[in-house]
CSV table of C-alpha atoms and ligand atoms in Angstrom, one decimal:
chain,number,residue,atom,x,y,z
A,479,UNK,CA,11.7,18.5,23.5
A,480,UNK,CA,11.8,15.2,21.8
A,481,UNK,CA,11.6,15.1,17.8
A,482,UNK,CA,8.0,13.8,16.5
A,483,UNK,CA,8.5,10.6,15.1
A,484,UNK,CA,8.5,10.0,11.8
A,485,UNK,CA,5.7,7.5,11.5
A,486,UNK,CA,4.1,4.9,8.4
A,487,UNK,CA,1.4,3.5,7.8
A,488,UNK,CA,1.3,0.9,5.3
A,489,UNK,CA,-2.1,-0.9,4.0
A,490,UNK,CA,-1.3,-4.0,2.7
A,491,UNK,CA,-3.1,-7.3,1.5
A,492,UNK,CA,-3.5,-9.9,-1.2
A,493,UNK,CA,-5.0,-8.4,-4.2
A,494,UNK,CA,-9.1,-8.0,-4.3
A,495,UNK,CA,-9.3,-8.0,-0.6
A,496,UNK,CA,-10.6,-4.5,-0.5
A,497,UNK,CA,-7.0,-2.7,0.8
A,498,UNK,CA,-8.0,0.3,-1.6
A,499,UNK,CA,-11.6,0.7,0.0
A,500,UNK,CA,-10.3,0.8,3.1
A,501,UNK,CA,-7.0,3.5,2.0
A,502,UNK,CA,-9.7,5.6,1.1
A,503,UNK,CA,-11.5,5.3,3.9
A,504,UNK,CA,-9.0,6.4,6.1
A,505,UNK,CA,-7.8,9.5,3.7
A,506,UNK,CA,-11.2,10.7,3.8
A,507,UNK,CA,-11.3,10.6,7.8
A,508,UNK,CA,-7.8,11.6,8.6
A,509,UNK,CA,-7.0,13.9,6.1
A,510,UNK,CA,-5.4,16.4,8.7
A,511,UNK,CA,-2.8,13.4,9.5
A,512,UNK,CA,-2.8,11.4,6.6
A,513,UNK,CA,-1.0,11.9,3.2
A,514,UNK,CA,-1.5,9.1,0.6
A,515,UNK,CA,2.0,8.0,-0.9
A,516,UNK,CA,1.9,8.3,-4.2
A,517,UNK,CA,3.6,5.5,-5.8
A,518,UNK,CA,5.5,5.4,-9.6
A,519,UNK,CA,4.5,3.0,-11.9
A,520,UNK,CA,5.0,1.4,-15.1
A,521,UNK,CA,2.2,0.3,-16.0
A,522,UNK,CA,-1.0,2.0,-18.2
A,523,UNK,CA,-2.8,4.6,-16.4
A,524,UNK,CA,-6.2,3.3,-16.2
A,525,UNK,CA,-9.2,5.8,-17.5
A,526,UNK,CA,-10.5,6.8,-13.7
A,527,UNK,CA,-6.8,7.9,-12.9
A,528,UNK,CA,-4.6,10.9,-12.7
A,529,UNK,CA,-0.9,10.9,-13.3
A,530,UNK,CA,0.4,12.6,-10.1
A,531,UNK,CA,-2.7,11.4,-7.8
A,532,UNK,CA,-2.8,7.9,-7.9
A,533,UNK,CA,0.6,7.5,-9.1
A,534,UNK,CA,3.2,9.1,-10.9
A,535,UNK,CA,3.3,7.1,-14.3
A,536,UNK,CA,6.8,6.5,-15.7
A,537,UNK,CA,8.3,4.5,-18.3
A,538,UNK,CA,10.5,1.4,-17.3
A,539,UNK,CA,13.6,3.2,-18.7
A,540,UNK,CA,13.0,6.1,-16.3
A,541,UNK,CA,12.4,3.4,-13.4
A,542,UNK,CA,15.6,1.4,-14.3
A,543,UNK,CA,17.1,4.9,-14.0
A,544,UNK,CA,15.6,5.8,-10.3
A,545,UNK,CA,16.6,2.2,-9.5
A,546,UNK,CA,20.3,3.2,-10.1
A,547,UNK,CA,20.6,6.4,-9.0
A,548,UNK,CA,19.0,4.3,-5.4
A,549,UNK,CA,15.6,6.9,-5.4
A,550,UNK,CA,13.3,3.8,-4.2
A,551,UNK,CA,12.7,3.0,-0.4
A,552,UNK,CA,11.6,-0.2,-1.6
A,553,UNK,CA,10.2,-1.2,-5.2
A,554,UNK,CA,9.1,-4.7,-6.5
A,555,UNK,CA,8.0,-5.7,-9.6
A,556,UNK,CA,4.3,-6.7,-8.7
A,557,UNK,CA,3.0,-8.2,-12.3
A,558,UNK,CA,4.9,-10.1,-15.5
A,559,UNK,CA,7.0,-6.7,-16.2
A,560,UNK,CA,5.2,-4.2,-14.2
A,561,UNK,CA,7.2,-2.1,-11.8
A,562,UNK,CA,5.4,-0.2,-8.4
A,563,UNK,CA,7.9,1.4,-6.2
A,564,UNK,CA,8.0,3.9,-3.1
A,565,UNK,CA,10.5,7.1,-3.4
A,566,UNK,CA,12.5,8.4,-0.6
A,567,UNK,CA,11.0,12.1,-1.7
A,568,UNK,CA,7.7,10.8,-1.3
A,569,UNK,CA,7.8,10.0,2.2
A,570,UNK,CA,10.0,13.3,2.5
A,571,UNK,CA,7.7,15.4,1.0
A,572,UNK,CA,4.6,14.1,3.3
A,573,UNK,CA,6.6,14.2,6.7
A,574,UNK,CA,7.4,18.0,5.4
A,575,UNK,CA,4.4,18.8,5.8
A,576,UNK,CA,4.0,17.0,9.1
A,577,UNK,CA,1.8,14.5,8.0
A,578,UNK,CA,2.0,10.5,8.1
A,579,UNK,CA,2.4,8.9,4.8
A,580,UNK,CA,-0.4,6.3,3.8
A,581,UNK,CA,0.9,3.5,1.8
A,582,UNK,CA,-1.0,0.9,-0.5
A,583,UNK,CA,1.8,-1.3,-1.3
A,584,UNK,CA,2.3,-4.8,-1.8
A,585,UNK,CA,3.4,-7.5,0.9
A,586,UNK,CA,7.0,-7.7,0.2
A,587,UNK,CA,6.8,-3.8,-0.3
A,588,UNK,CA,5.5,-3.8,3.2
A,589,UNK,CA,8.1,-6.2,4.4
A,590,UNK,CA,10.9,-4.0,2.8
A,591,UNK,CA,9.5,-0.6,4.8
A,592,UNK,CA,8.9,-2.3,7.5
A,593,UNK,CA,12.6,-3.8,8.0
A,594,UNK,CA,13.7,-0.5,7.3
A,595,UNK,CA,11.5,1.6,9.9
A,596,UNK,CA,10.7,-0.8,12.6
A,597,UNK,CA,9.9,1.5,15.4
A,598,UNK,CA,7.8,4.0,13.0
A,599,UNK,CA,6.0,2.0,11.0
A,600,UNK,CA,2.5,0.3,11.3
A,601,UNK,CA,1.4,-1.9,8.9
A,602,UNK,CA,-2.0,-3.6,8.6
A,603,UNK,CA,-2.8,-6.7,6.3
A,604,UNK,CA,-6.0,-7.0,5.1
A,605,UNK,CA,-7.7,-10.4,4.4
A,606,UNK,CA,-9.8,-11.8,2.6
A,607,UNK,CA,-12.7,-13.9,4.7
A,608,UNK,CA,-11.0,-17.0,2.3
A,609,UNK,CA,-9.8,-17.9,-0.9
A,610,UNK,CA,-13.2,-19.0,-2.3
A,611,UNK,CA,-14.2,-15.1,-1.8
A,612,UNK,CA,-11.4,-13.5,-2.7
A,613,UNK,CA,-12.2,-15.4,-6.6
A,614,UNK,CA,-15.9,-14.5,-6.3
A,615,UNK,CA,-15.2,-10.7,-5.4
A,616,UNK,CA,-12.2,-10.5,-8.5
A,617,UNK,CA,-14.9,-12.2,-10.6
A,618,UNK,CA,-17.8,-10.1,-9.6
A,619,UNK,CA,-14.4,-7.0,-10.6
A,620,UNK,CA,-14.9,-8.0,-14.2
A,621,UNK,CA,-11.9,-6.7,-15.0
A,622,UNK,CA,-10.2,-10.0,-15.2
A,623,UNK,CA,-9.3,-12.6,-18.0
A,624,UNK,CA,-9.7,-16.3,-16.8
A,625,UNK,CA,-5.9,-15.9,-17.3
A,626,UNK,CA,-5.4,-13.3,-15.1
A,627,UNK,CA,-7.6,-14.1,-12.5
A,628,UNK,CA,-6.3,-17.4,-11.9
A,629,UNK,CA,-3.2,-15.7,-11.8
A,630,UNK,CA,-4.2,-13.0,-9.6
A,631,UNK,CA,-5.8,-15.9,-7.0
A,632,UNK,CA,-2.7,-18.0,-7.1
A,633,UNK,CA,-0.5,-14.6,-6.2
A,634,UNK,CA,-3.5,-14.0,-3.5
A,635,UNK,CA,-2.9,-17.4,-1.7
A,636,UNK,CA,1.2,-16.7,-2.0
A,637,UNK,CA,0.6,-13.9,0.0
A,638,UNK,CA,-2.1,-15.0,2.8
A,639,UNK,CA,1.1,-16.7,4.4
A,640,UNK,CA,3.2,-13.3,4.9
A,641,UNK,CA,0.1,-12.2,7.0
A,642,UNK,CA,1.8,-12.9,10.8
A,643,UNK,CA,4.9,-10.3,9.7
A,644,UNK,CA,2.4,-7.5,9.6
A,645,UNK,CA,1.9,-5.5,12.9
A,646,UNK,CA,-1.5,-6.4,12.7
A,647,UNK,CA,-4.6,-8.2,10.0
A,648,UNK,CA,-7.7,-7.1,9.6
A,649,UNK,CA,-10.2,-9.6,7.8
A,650,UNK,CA,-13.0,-8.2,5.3
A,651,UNK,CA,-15.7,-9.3,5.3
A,652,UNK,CA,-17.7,-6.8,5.8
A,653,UNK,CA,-16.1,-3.5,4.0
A,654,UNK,CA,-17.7,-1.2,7.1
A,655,UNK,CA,-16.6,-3.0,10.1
A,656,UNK,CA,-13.1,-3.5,8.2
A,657,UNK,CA,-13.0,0.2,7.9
A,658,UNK,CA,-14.0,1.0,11.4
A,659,UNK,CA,-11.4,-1.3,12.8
A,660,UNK,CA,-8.9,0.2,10.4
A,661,UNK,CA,-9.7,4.0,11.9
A,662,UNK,CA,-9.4,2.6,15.4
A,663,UNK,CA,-6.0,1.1,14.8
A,664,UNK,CA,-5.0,4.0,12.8
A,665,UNK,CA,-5.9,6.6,15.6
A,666,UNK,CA,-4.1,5.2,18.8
A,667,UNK,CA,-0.9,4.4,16.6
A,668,UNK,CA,-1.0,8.3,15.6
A,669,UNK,CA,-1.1,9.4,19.3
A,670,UNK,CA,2.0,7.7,20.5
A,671,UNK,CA,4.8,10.1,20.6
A,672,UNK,CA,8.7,9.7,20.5
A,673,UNK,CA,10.4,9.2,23.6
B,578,5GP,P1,-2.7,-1.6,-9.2
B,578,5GP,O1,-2.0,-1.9,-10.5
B,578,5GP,O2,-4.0,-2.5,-9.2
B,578,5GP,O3,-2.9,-0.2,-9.0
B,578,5GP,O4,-1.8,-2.1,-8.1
B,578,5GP,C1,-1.2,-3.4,-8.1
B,578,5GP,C2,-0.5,-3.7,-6.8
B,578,5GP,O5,0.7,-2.9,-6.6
B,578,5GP,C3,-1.4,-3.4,-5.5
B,578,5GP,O6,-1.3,-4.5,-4.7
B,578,5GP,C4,-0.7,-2.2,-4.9
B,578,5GP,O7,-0.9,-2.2,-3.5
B,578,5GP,C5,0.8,-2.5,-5.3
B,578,5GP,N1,1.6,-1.3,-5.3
B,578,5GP,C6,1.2,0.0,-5.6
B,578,5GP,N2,2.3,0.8,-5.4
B,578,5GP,C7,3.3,0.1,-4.9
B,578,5GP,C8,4.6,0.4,-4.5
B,578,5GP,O8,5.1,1.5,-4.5
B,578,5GP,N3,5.4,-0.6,-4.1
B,578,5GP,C9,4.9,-1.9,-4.1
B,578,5GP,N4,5.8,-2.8,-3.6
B,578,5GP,N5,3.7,-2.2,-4.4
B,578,5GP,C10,2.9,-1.2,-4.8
């Protein structure tokens, strides 16, 4: 009998091109398969969020100290002081309950997963249509200062060029079709089976 694999799935993109539309998307129509991976954090939970659903808020001391002890599969530090990393229980805890993990992780998050688990993992970059929208959509947000959205764009373009590492892109522009295409991919990369 050969072992089930193992498998990732990572959901990755520039920021504002709708990668957390399309995470919940697929939660919603794989939830038999799919666990989302619940990241930690240090930065503010935000008002809509839960501390153990969306991620497990720490402070940076307890992060420097998960950092040591080597509990991260991969962490970065994604904003000016703001920490986002993956644990090894995480991914652990979902495959123990055969499921896949879902992951909504940076690109060089991604990259880091994805160097580790070649053969298991599938990860899909999302894209904005261009630049030009990606700053219209962030704008549209609100949430941004002209600080931090000029900041946020700048990052966005930075990222556009890790696209072709990815096992595959998606582009957004329109949030339906994206998630369609998403469910598709996300479907015939569960079927496959260890050899
Ligand atoms: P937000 O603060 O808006 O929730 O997330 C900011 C960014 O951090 C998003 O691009 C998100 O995908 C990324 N992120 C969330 N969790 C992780 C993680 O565990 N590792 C990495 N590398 N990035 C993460």
């Amino acid at each position: 009998m050969p072992t089930p694999l193992k498998k990732i799935i990572i959901i990755t993109a520039a920021s504002g091109s709708g990668k957390t539309s399309i995470v919940k998307h697929l939660l919603k129509k794989n939830s038999e398969q799919l666990d989302f991976s619940i990241s930690c954090a240090t930065r503010q939970k935000r008002n809509n969020e839960a501390d153990g659903m969306d991620y497990y808020f720490i402070s940076p001391d307890e992060f420097k100290e998960k950092i040591t002890k080597n509990e991260f599969v991969e962490w970065e530090m994604v904003y000016e002081g703001k920490y986002y990393g993956t644990l090894k229980t995480e991914l652990e805890r979902i495959w123990g309950k055969n499921k896949t993990p879902l992951l909504d992780i940076d690109v060089k998050g991604a990259l880091a997963i994805q160097q580790q688990f070649p053969k298991e993992t599938l990860s899909i970059f999302i894209a904005p249509p261009s630049i030009a929208e990606l700053k219209k959509r962030l704008e549209a947000r609100g949430t941004e200062t002209p600080e931090s959205l000029a900041t946020r764009v700048h990052k966005a373009a930075d990222e556009i060029i890790f696209q072709p590492h990815f096992t595959t892109t998606i582009i957004n522009d329109d949030l339906q079709k994206a998630g369609s295409e998403a469910e598709e991919l996300v479907r015939n990369f569960l079927q496959i089976r260890a050899n």
